[in-house]
Structure formats: C-alpha cells, structure tokens
C-alpha cells in the first residue's frame, strides 16, 4: 500500500508545516528515497543535522550496538560510558576553558539552558540578542529569536528582559556601509542598549550566532565578535555563542568562533553532534557551571547512551575522514560554482558563506526582494528531485546544507539542478 501524506493530514497538527508532501522510506549519504522508490538529492539534510549524510555506516553501527544493550535509564540516576566519553572529547575540542557540559535533546533546549545558566551565574535578568537570529521555538528560545515575526505571532508575552540589537548584515545596517562600518555601527547599537535600556549590572548575557543561520547565512566581520567580547569583559556580561548550526565543522573549523579567535563564556551545540540522533549541549567553564546547582536544570532524555554512542561515532569519523579538510575544499569549490551561476543568472544578488555554510540571495533586477524567485527555484528543484531550503528574514535566500563529507560529483549534480531551476526563475524577473 502506498502511503500518502494527504491521508494523514487529520492526524498531524498543521503546526508541523511541510515544504513538500514527500513520504520518505530511507536515506543513504546525500540521497533519500520515497516510499514509491523515487530518489531525491537532499541538500537540506535535516537542516544541517546529518553532518555525515543519511545513515552513515559508522553511526548506524554505534547506535545499533548501544540500543541492543541499553537505551536509557535516566541520566539523573546513573552514568553511561558513551556519554561520559563524549563529554570528555567535546571538552578537549572546545576552545579555551570550555570543558563542562550539560546534554539535552535539541537546540531550543540548549538555548533555554544557556539563558538559565547565564542568569544563575550573574544574578542578572537581562539578555541582549540580535535581529535576524534564530535560537528555537520553545517559549524561552523564542524570546531571543528574531529571524521572522511569524514565529512570535500570538505567543506574546514571552520571557521578559530580552533586548534586540542589530546584526551586521547588509539589510539591517545603513545603506552603503562596508563590513567594518557595519561592525562598528552594530557594536554601538549594543552599547546604546546598555546605556539606555538594560544597564550592565542588569544584563546577564549577550547571545549571538557567530554566523547567522536562518537569518541568511550571514558571516560577520571578526571585529564584531571581538568587539562583543570586549564589551563583555568590561561589564561582566557573559558572551554566549549559539553554535547549533554554525558549529561542529560546518564552517570549516570545529567551531565557528575559531574564525574570529573569540572564546565565549557559554556555547550551545546541537544539530550535527550525534549524526541525526536528537542531541544538544550547553558547554561552559567549570566556574560558571558551578553556579548551576543540582535541581536547577534537568531533563528526562538528555545525555542518554544512544546519543553518546552516536556522538562518539561522529567524532571518530571527523578525525579519520579528515572532515574539516573536506569542508574547506568542497566549500571553496561550491562557492566557485555558485559564482559561475551568478555570472549567468543576474537574479543571484549575492553568494556568501564560509566552509559548507553557503547561501545565495535572489532579487529582481528592479531591486525588489526575490522571495518569489526563491520559491520558484525551490519548486523547480523539487520537480528535478532535489530538496532545498530557504533562509533570510525576507525569504530571498537559499542555504546549502550538504553533508560535510560531500564529494565533488554530488556538488556538480546539485549545482546542475540548481542552474536549471534558476533558469526558470530568471524568466519571472
């Protein structure tokens, strides 16, 4: 019997919005297959979750072995070898003194945890976040999310004490500013919040994505993150980096913060850390974590041994497969191919990103925002059996979330489909 999505609409909440009606049976590497046996090239990968592609053999073996022995017994009761070892290895990789880890299940949980930790350590209520940011959809994480007003629709009032500053993206800053001018202008915006709205003595943390994800794959100048570090050092405010999408190799370094040389006080991880198994983490120093006393935070499934086993398999593959080298090599190749498309299709207004965190932006030749062009391109790509994903506050960006072990031939296949799809969108300019 063929399973069709429309047959299940009555059982699924419309909040579980779908961009396709595909019903997927299995996946392998860069591809997924529907229940009808149709293959699709997947350039979404669970929104950058499957860092090693679908059903990576090493991850599958690790998960299967662990499930056969123990799934969970609650981490607040017992300890698991796989989870303890994963914590140790993340601590060894993390920058600076970030070596104390709290595991949870998803990015939003990690965001909530980081906010609670910052408030517990500082005794201060305020948090500064950034326009264009996406940190999750729980009530806490949504309170610091500003990538699109639709997420906050009918949810106010949210958590109090949150203030939004400007991120140094082109569309948020004065026209004509170069990267360094945007950086300086946005740092002044943060200082204005501290001067006029939330005094340093009332501000616990500055929460920022070192590369904005849903906001458009925006790479800020190093001076911006360095400037935030300086502000925090001067005021006793904690600097929190959301590395949920940008971290774990996506930008060509293990953590996106390494590009700027800035070490945060708290770091959140998620998406890629367990090869598709739900997992996230709050990472901080022992000193800061010491103020998170027993019972102040917790969760039933966080830190389970299956997640731990999968996470170890991911790190083993990173090391043995030279994943970071591949990200830098294939990321540079992908950007070069996208720039070739840009020279051919004027609707591509920008190609940006770092490593394999790469996006294109589409606009009309008369200056109108090209959200409609993105949707046409995505629809045409889906027709050609390729999954793609939009981004940006105005929906005019397309982000490429290939596996980090992607090969040149897969990039060529995807770029070819993207080119054909852009050709159709170009006709609507």
Tab-separated table of C-alpha atoms in Angstrom:
chain	number	residue	atom	x	y	z
A	1	UNK	CA	0.000	0.000	0.000
A	2	UNK	CA	1.327	3.423	-0.942
A	3	UNK	CA	1.427	5.839	1.980
A	4	UNK	CA	0.390	9.356	1.029
A	5	UNK	CA	0.885	12.442	3.146
A	6	UNK	CA	-2.606	13.784	2.481
A	7	UNK	CA	-4.116	10.658	4.055
A	8	UNK	CA	-2.601	11.671	7.393
A	9	UNK	CA	-3.423	15.381	7.486
A	10	UNK	CA	-6.223	14.841	10.015
A	11	UNK	CA	-3.796	13.214	12.448
A	12	UNK	CA	-0.960	15.740	12.226
A	13	UNK	CA	-1.062	19.253	13.631
A	14	UNK	CA	-0.868	21.939	10.945
A	15	UNK	CA	1.902	23.469	13.079
A	16	UNK	CA	4.051	20.654	11.675
A	17	UNK	CA	4.365	22.598	8.441
A	18	UNK	CA	5.837	20.724	5.485
A	19	UNK	CA	7.529	22.208	2.445
A	20	UNK	CA	6.858	19.012	0.462
A	21	UNK	CA	4.362	16.158	0.561
A	22	UNK	CA	7.085	13.509	0.196
A	23	UNK	CA	6.883	10.423	2.394
A	24	UNK	CA	10.403	9.092	2.858
A	25	UNK	CA	11.334	5.446	3.304
A	26	UNK	CA	15.111	5.526	3.652
A	27	UNK	CA	18.252	7.525	3.022
A	28	UNK	CA	21.913	6.982	2.255
A	29	UNK	CA	24.579	9.663	2.123
A	30	UNK	CA	23.335	12.641	0.125
A	31	UNK	CA	20.150	10.917	-1.049
A	32	UNK	CA	16.725	9.928	0.238
A	33	UNK	CA	14.105	7.636	-1.319
A	34	UNK	CA	10.338	7.950	-1.102
A	35	UNK	CA	8.050	5.041	-0.272
A	36	UNK	CA	7.467	4.850	-4.034
A	37	UNK	CA	11.182	4.310	-4.638
A	38	UNK	CA	11.902	7.743	-6.113
A	39	UNK	CA	15.359	9.145	-5.285
A	40	UNK	CA	15.971	12.770	-4.271
A	41	UNK	CA	19.213	14.643	-3.776
A	42	UNK	CA	18.986	16.091	-0.271
A	43	UNK	CA	20.677	19.475	0.185
A	44	UNK	CA	18.787	20.074	3.424
A	45	UNK	CA	19.953	17.084	5.478
A	46	UNK	CA	17.504	17.659	8.302
A	47	UNK	CA	18.586	21.348	8.315
A	48	UNK	CA	22.285	20.577	8.728
A	49	UNK	CA	21.629	17.747	11.184
A	50	UNK	CA	23.130	14.894	9.175
A	51	UNK	CA	26.705	16.112	9.106
A	52	UNK	CA	27.834	12.786	7.656
A	53	UNK	CA	24.829	12.222	5.427
A	54	UNK	CA	21.923	9.856	5.885
A	55	UNK	CA	22.538	6.556	7.675
A	56	UNK	CA	26.289	6.910	7.983
A	57	UNK	CA	27.532	3.322	8.495
A	58	UNK	CA	29.724	4.146	11.496
A	59	UNK	CA	26.891	5.984	13.249
A	60	UNK	CA	24.403	3.218	12.421
A	61	UNK	CA	26.702	0.553	13.879
A	62	UNK	CA	27.296	2.563	17.047
A	63	UNK	CA	23.596	3.254	17.582
A	64	UNK	CA	22.557	-0.335	16.818
A	65	UNK	CA	25.118	-1.747	19.226
A	66	UNK	CA	24.108	0.645	22.009
A	67	UNK	CA	20.360	0.121	21.537
A	68	UNK	CA	20.855	-3.634	21.789
A	69	UNK	CA	22.403	-3.156	25.251
A	70	UNK	CA	20.670	-0.127	26.798
A	71	UNK	CA	18.551	2.760	25.528
A	72	UNK	CA	18.265	4.854	28.668
A	73	UNK	CA	17.970	4.621	32.428
A	74	UNK	CA	17.794	8.398	33.069
A	75	UNK	CA	20.998	10.353	33.361
A	76	UNK	CA	19.913	11.877	36.665
A	77	UNK	CA	20.061	8.390	38.172
A	78	UNK	CA	23.071	6.691	36.574
A	79	UNK	CA	26.035	7.362	34.290
A	80	UNK	CA	26.838	5.932	30.863
A	81	UNK	CA	30.321	5.285	29.447
A	82	UNK	CA	29.430	6.629	25.993
A	83	UNK	CA	28.033	9.909	27.332
A	84	UNK	CA	30.915	10.477	29.726
A	85	UNK	CA	33.434	9.853	26.956
A	86	UNK	CA	31.581	12.179	24.575
A	87	UNK	CA	31.673	14.931	27.205
A	88	UNK	CA	35.415	14.442	27.622
A	89	UNK	CA	36.074	14.598	23.897
A	90	UNK	CA	33.939	17.694	23.360
A	91	UNK	CA	35.782	19.342	26.260
A	92	UNK	CA	39.102	18.573	24.564
A	93	UNK	CA	37.902	20.148	21.316
A	94	UNK	CA	36.159	23.174	22.797
A	95	UNK	CA	38.048	26.482	22.846
A	96	UNK	CA	39.612	27.933	25.970
A	97	UNK	CA	38.394	26.593	29.309
A	98	UNK	CA	35.015	25.472	27.994
A	99	UNK	CA	35.016	21.974	29.387
A	100	UNK	CA	31.861	21.403	31.449
A	101	UNK	CA	28.890	20.060	29.507
A	102	UNK	CA	25.153	19.656	30.015
A	103	UNK	CA	23.470	17.444	27.410
A	104	UNK	CA	19.905	17.912	26.240
A	105	UNK	CA	17.834	16.921	23.211
A	106	UNK	CA	17.527	19.841	20.800
A	107	UNK	CA	18.766	23.318	20.028
A	108	UNK	CA	15.900	25.146	21.707
A	109	UNK	CA	16.537	23.231	24.936
A	110	UNK	CA	20.189	24.232	24.791
A	111	UNK	CA	19.192	27.871	24.302
A	112	UNK	CA	16.880	27.743	27.303
A	113	UNK	CA	19.646	26.121	29.330
A	114	UNK	CA	22.211	28.749	28.348
A	115	UNK	CA	19.842	31.549	29.326
A	116	UNK	CA	19.157	29.953	32.697
A	117	UNK	CA	22.849	29.337	33.308
A	118	UNK	CA	23.795	32.925	32.486
A	119	UNK	CA	21.159	34.284	34.835
A	120	UNK	CA	22.126	31.848	37.593
A	121	UNK	CA	25.803	32.738	37.390
A	122	UNK	CA	25.467	36.513	37.131
A	123	UNK	CA	22.349	37.048	39.196
A	124	UNK	CA	21.197	39.410	36.457
A	125	UNK	CA	17.993	39.168	34.387
A	126	UNK	CA	18.705	40.913	31.067
A	127	UNK	CA	19.775	39.263	27.819
A	128	UNK	CA	20.767	41.006	24.594
A	129	UNK	CA	20.062	39.058	21.384
A	130	UNK	CA	20.123	40.113	17.735
A	131	UNK	CA	17.667	40.831	14.978
A	132	UNK	CA	17.867	38.108	12.357
A	133	UNK	CA	18.646	35.486	14.973
A	134	UNK	CA	17.043	32.076	15.323
A	135	UNK	CA	17.530	30.152	18.560
A	136	UNK	CA	14.480	27.861	18.709
A	137	UNK	CA	10.726	27.826	19.346
A	138	UNK	CA	10.230	26.985	22.998
A	139	UNK	CA	8.955	29.970	24.957
A	140	UNK	CA	12.450	30.733	26.207
A	141	UNK	CA	14.269	30.253	22.900
A	142	UNK	CA	11.537	32.088	21.003
A	143	UNK	CA	12.013	35.062	23.299
A	144	UNK	CA	15.518	35.574	21.876
A	145	UNK	CA	14.544	34.709	18.284
A	146	UNK	CA	14.015	37.499	15.763
A	147	UNK	CA	14.588	35.980	12.336
A	148	UNK	CA	10.948	36.463	11.392
A	149	UNK	CA	7.990	37.968	13.208
A	150	UNK	CA	5.817	34.994	12.199
A	151	UNK	CA	7.451	32.865	14.884
A	152	UNK	CA	6.269	35.234	17.617
A	153	UNK	CA	2.727	35.604	16.269
A	154	UNK	CA	0.126	35.038	19.035
A	155	UNK	CA	2.788	33.982	21.570
A	156	UNK	CA	3.349	37.262	23.431
A	157	UNK	CA	4.083	37.958	26.192
A	158	UNK	CA	7.287	35.972	26.113
A	159	UNK	CA	10.170	35.829	28.589
A	160	UNK	CA	10.971	39.303	29.872
A	161	UNK	CA	14.266	41.133	29.980
A	162	UNK	CA	15.178	40.447	26.328
A	163	UNK	CA	16.537	43.273	24.164
A	164	UNK	CA	17.420	43.089	20.471
A	165	UNK	CA	20.435	44.710	18.846
A	166	UNK	CA	21.359	44.952	15.171
A	167	UNK	CA	23.409	42.219	13.499
A	168	UNK	CA	25.984	43.424	10.922
A	169	UNK	CA	24.137	42.221	7.840
A	170	UNK	CA	23.639	44.409	4.786
A	171	UNK	CA	19.866	44.557	5.134
A	172	UNK	CA	19.963	45.640	8.790
A	173	UNK	CA	22.547	48.424	8.547
A	174	UNK	CA	22.599	51.834	6.816
A	175	UNK	CA	22.888	51.590	3.044
A	176	UNK	CA	26.376	51.852	1.634
A	177	UNK	CA	28.216	50.718	4.745
A	178	UNK	CA	31.092	48.287	4.211
A	179	UNK	CA	31.666	45.312	6.506
A	180	UNK	CA	33.756	47.163	9.075
A	181	UNK	CA	31.370	50.101	9.183
A	182	UNK	CA	28.507	47.687	9.805
A	183	UNK	CA	30.505	46.050	12.573
A	184	UNK	CA	31.194	49.367	14.294
A	185	UNK	CA	27.612	50.556	13.897
A	186	UNK	CA	26.215	47.352	15.428
A	187	UNK	CA	28.626	47.422	18.351
A	188	UNK	CA	27.461	50.956	19.065
A	189	UNK	CA	23.891	49.667	18.980
A	190	UNK	CA	24.761	47.176	21.718
A	191	UNK	CA	26.326	49.937	23.779
A	192	UNK	CA	23.216	52.066	23.290
A	193	UNK	CA	21.090	49.263	24.750
A	194	UNK	CA	23.404	49.128	27.761
A	195	UNK	CA	23.235	52.924	28.103
A	196	UNK	CA	19.512	53.473	27.618
A	197	UNK	CA	17.632	50.222	28.262
A	198	UNK	CA	19.429	47.475	30.190
A	199	UNK	CA	22.341	48.588	32.382
A	200	UNK	CA	25.348	46.254	32.521
A	201	UNK	CA	24.539	45.491	36.162
A	202	UNK	CA	21.162	44.189	34.963
A	203	UNK	CA	22.425	42.286	31.899
A	204	UNK	CA	23.383	38.634	32.213
A	205	UNK	CA	24.415	37.756	28.667
A	206	UNK	CA	24.865	38.732	25.065
A	207	UNK	CA	23.599	35.818	22.943
A	208	UNK	CA	24.764	35.697	19.337
A	209	UNK	CA	25.233	33.336	16.407
A	210	UNK	CA	28.865	33.627	15.222
A	211	UNK	CA	27.374	33.035	11.759
A	212	UNK	CA	23.660	33.655	11.449
A	213	UNK	CA	21.768	30.614	10.187
A	214	UNK	CA	18.115	31.137	9.391
A	215	UNK	CA	18.794	34.875	9.232
A	216	UNK	CA	20.572	34.299	5.926
A	217	UNK	CA	23.945	32.592	6.495
A	218	UNK	CA	25.426	35.974	7.327
A	219	UNK	CA	29.148	35.934	8.203
A	220	UNK	CA	30.020	38.926	10.407
A	221	UNK	CA	33.453	40.564	10.429
A	222	UNK	CA	35.777	39.180	13.085
A	223	UNK	CA	35.849	42.674	14.589
A	224	UNK	CA	32.169	42.366	15.508
A	225	UNK	CA	32.603	39.261	17.660
A	226	UNK	CA	35.854	40.641	19.049
A	227	UNK	CA	34.022	43.838	19.950
A	228	UNK	CA	31.306	41.892	21.762
A	229	UNK	CA	33.997	40.079	23.711
A	230	UNK	CA	35.480	43.428	24.735
A	231	UNK	CA	32.121	44.763	25.894
A	232	UNK	CA	31.505	41.639	27.952
A	233	UNK	CA	34.966	41.768	29.511
A	234	UNK	CA	34.404	45.398	30.510
A	235	UNK	CA	30.982	44.809	32.063
A	236	UNK	CA	30.969	41.289	33.496
A	237	UNK	CA	28.323	40.236	30.989
A	238	UNK	CA	28.634	36.659	29.712
A	239	UNK	CA	29.162	36.111	25.992
A	240	UNK	CA	27.082	33.204	24.681
A	241	UNK	CA	27.689	31.754	21.220
A	242	UNK	CA	24.936	29.753	19.558
A	243	UNK	CA	26.948	27.204	17.567
A	244	UNK	CA	23.950	24.952	16.982
A	245	UNK	CA	24.013	25.347	13.193
A	246	UNK	CA	27.377	27.020	12.569
A	247	UNK	CA	29.381	24.747	14.853
A	248	UNK	CA	30.693	21.222	14.567
A	249	UNK	CA	32.630	21.666	11.366
A	250	UNK	CA	30.048	23.380	9.174
A	251	UNK	CA	32.253	26.446	8.602
A	252	UNK	CA	35.500	24.535	8.079
A	253	UNK	CA	36.619	24.807	11.688
A	254	UNK	CA	35.264	22.737	14.527
A	255	UNK	CA	33.533	25.814	15.954
A	256	UNK	CA	32.677	28.985	14.065
A	257	UNK	CA	34.115	31.084	16.905
A	258	UNK	CA	37.591	29.962	15.841
A	259	UNK	CA	37.428	32.160	12.734
A	260	UNK	CA	37.440	35.270	14.920
A	261	UNK	CA	39.666	33.953	17.708
A	262	UNK	CA	36.952	34.774	20.243
A	263	UNK	CA	36.237	32.401	23.128
A	264	UNK	CA	32.706	32.683	24.561
A	265	UNK	CA	31.746	32.070	28.175
A	266	UNK	CA	28.962	29.689	27.174
A	267	UNK	CA	28.475	27.791	23.918
A	268	UNK	CA	25.446	25.880	22.699
A	269	UNK	CA	25.723	22.906	20.355
A	270	UNK	CA	23.147	20.816	18.537
A	271	UNK	CA	22.092	19.545	15.113
A	272	UNK	CA	25.226	17.739	13.880
A	273	UNK	CA	26.680	16.407	17.114
A	274	UNK	CA	25.058	12.972	17.027
A	275	UNK	CA	24.653	12.163	13.344
A	276	UNK	CA	20.864	12.546	13.291
A	277	UNK	CA	20.042	11.372	16.817
A	278	UNK	CA	18.364	14.179	18.842
A	279	UNK	CA	21.089	15.861	20.889
A	280	UNK	CA	22.312	19.234	22.054
A	281	UNK	CA	24.637	20.625	24.669
A	282	UNK	CA	25.393	23.644	26.801
A	283	UNK	CA	29.165	23.993	27.175
A	284	UNK	CA	30.800	26.331	29.664
A	285	UNK	CA	33.611	26.584	32.209
A	286	UNK	CA	33.683	24.706	35.489
A	287	UNK	CA	33.498	28.031	37.334
A	288	UNK	CA	30.309	29.126	35.601
A	289	UNK	CA	28.716	25.680	35.718
A	290	UNK	CA	29.410	25.514	39.470
A	291	UNK	CA	26.583	28.018	39.977
A	292	UNK	CA	24.100	25.674	38.314
A	293	UNK	CA	23.311	23.680	41.418
A	294	UNK	CA	21.595	20.254	41.447
A	295	UNK	CA	17.949	20.538	40.502
A	296	UNK	CA	18.249	23.938	38.795
A	297	UNK	CA	18.064	22.302	35.365
A	298	UNK	CA	17.377	18.840	34.018
A	299	UNK	CA	15.613	16.628	31.502
A	300	UNK	CA	14.472	13.046	31.079
A	301	UNK	CA	16.225	12.048	27.867
A	302	UNK	CA	19.258	14.332	27.752
A	303	UNK	CA	22.627	12.595	27.815
A	304	UNK	CA	21.204	9.157	27.005
A	305	UNK	CA	23.734	6.490	25.994
A	306	UNK	CA	22.419	6.161	22.419
A	307	UNK	CA	23.140	9.829	21.829
A	308	UNK	CA	26.552	9.348	23.410
A	309	UNK	CA	27.411	6.406	21.170
A	310	UNK	CA	26.289	8.274	18.049
A	311	UNK	CA	28.255	11.354	19.092
A	312	UNK	CA	31.440	9.350	19.530
A	313	UNK	CA	30.971	7.797	16.096
A	314	UNK	CA	30.626	11.265	14.581
A	315	UNK	CA	33.863	12.450	16.186
A	316	UNK	CA	35.669	9.288	15.082
A	317	UNK	CA	34.546	9.912	11.518
A	318	UNK	CA	35.596	13.558	11.750
A	319	UNK	CA	39.101	12.516	12.741
A	320	UNK	CA	39.622	9.551	10.445
A	321	UNK	CA	37.771	11.009	7.458
A	322	UNK	CA	39.536	14.396	7.621
A	323	UNK	CA	36.126	16.039	7.551
A	324	UNK	CA	37.293	19.595	8.215
A	325	UNK	CA	39.723	19.406	5.307
A	326	UNK	CA	36.876	18.251	3.096
A	327	UNK	CA	34.619	21.069	4.269
A	328	UNK	CA	37.195	23.665	3.297
A	329	UNK	CA	37.996	22.050	-0.043
A	330	UNK	CA	34.432	21.332	-1.130
A	331	UNK	CA	33.119	24.570	0.355
A	332	UNK	CA	35.509	26.588	-1.779
A	333	UNK	CA	34.510	24.546	-4.830
A	334	UNK	CA	30.797	25.008	-4.131
A	335	UNK	CA	31.181	28.782	-3.789
A	336	UNK	CA	33.147	28.958	-7.041
A	337	UNK	CA	30.423	27.022	-8.863
A	338	UNK	CA	27.704	29.216	-7.363
A	339	UNK	CA	29.579	32.318	-8.532
A	340	UNK	CA	29.587	30.854	-12.028
A	341	UNK	CA	25.815	30.605	-11.766
A	342	UNK	CA	25.742	34.205	-10.527
A	343	UNK	CA	27.521	35.381	-13.662
A	344	UNK	CA	24.916	33.564	-15.739
A	345	UNK	CA	21.770	34.454	-13.788
A	346	UNK	CA	21.511	38.112	-12.698
A	347	UNK	CA	18.793	37.295	-10.160
A	348	UNK	CA	21.587	35.958	-7.902
A	349	UNK	CA	22.381	39.114	-5.945
A	350	UNK	CA	24.895	37.535	-3.582
A	351	UNK	CA	26.902	34.397	-2.887
A	352	UNK	CA	28.134	34.237	0.693
A	353	UNK	CA	29.212	31.954	3.488
A	354	UNK	CA	32.176	30.096	4.873
A	355	UNK	CA	33.101	26.426	4.583
A	356	UNK	CA	29.968	24.476	3.699
A	357	UNK	CA	27.726	27.081	5.309
A	358	UNK	CA	26.951	28.748	1.985
A	359	UNK	CA	23.922	30.623	0.654
A	360	UNK	CA	22.771	32.562	-2.377
A	361	UNK	CA	20.420	35.553	-2.328
A	362	UNK	CA	17.910	36.197	-5.096
A	363	UNK	CA	16.494	39.615	-6.039
A	364	UNK	CA	14.697	41.115	-9.009
A	365	UNK	CA	16.638	43.362	-11.368
A	366	UNK	CA	14.464	46.333	-10.327
A	367	UNK	CA	15.561	45.907	-6.717
A	368	UNK	CA	12.523	44.041	-5.420
A	369	UNK	CA	13.237	41.306	-2.892
A	370	UNK	CA	13.246	37.915	-4.601
A	371	UNK	CA	11.362	35.711	-2.176
A	372	UNK	CA	9.096	34.664	-5.047
A	373	UNK	CA	12.170	33.789	-7.120
A	374	UNK	CA	13.423	31.558	-4.329
A	375	UNK	CA	10.124	29.724	-4.145
A	376	UNK	CA	10.110	29.211	-7.918
A	377	UNK	CA	13.693	27.930	-7.797
A	378	UNK	CA	12.907	25.568	-4.937
A	379	UNK	CA	9.783	24.285	-6.674
A	380	UNK	CA	11.701	23.667	-9.890
A	381	UNK	CA	14.480	21.928	-7.953
A	382	UNK	CA	11.972	19.671	-6.220
A	383	UNK	CA	10.484	18.837	-9.624
A	384	UNK	CA	14.013	17.760	-10.600
A	385	UNK	CA	14.278	15.620	-7.444
A	386	UNK	CA	16.354	17.882	-5.246
A	387	UNK	CA	15.456	19.196	-1.772
A	388	UNK	CA	16.491	22.776	-0.977
A	389	UNK	CA	15.932	25.218	1.875
A	390	UNK	CA	15.280	28.948	2.073
A	391	UNK	CA	16.637	31.439	4.605
A	392	UNK	CA	16.700	35.151	5.371
A	393	UNK	CA	14.150	37.409	7.040
A	394	UNK	CA	12.598	38.199	3.640
A	395	UNK	CA	12.800	34.609	2.402
A	396	UNK	CA	15.058	35.550	-0.509
A	397	UNK	CA	17.999	33.350	0.451
A	398	UNK	CA	18.745	29.710	-0.310
A	399	UNK	CA	21.096	27.864	2.020
A	400	UNK	CA	23.112	24.829	1.040
A	401	UNK	CA	23.257	22.239	3.818
A	402	UNK	CA	25.102	19.371	2.179
A	403	UNK	CA	26.766	16.702	4.310
A	404	UNK	CA	30.226	17.716	5.485
A	405	UNK	CA	31.692	14.679	3.706
A	406	UNK	CA	30.095	15.690	0.393
A	407	UNK	CA	32.044	14.907	-2.774
A	408	UNK	CA	32.657	16.980	-5.889
A	409	UNK	CA	30.377	14.842	-8.046
A	410	UNK	CA	27.461	15.402	-5.679
A	411	UNK	CA	28.117	19.144	-5.707
A	412	UNK	CA	28.193	19.072	-9.503
A	413	UNK	CA	24.881	17.223	-9.576
A	414	UNK	CA	23.267	19.717	-7.225
A	415	UNK	CA	24.649	22.787	-8.986
A	416	UNK	CA	23.395	21.470	-12.321
A	417	UNK	CA	19.876	21.066	-10.932
A	418	UNK	CA	20.087	24.445	-9.257
A	419	UNK	CA	21.169	26.036	-12.527
A	420	UNK	CA	18.226	24.574	-14.424
A	421	UNK	CA	15.880	25.750	-11.681
A	422	UNK	CA	17.337	29.251	-11.640
A	423	UNK	CA	16.866	29.462	-15.388
A	424	UNK	CA	13.125	29.028	-14.852
A	425	UNK	CA	13.091	31.592	-12.044
A	426	UNK	CA	15.049	34.056	-14.185
A	427	UNK	CA	12.134	34.112	-16.627
A	428	UNK	CA	9.956	35.631	-13.876
A	429	UNK	CA	12.269	38.555	-13.208
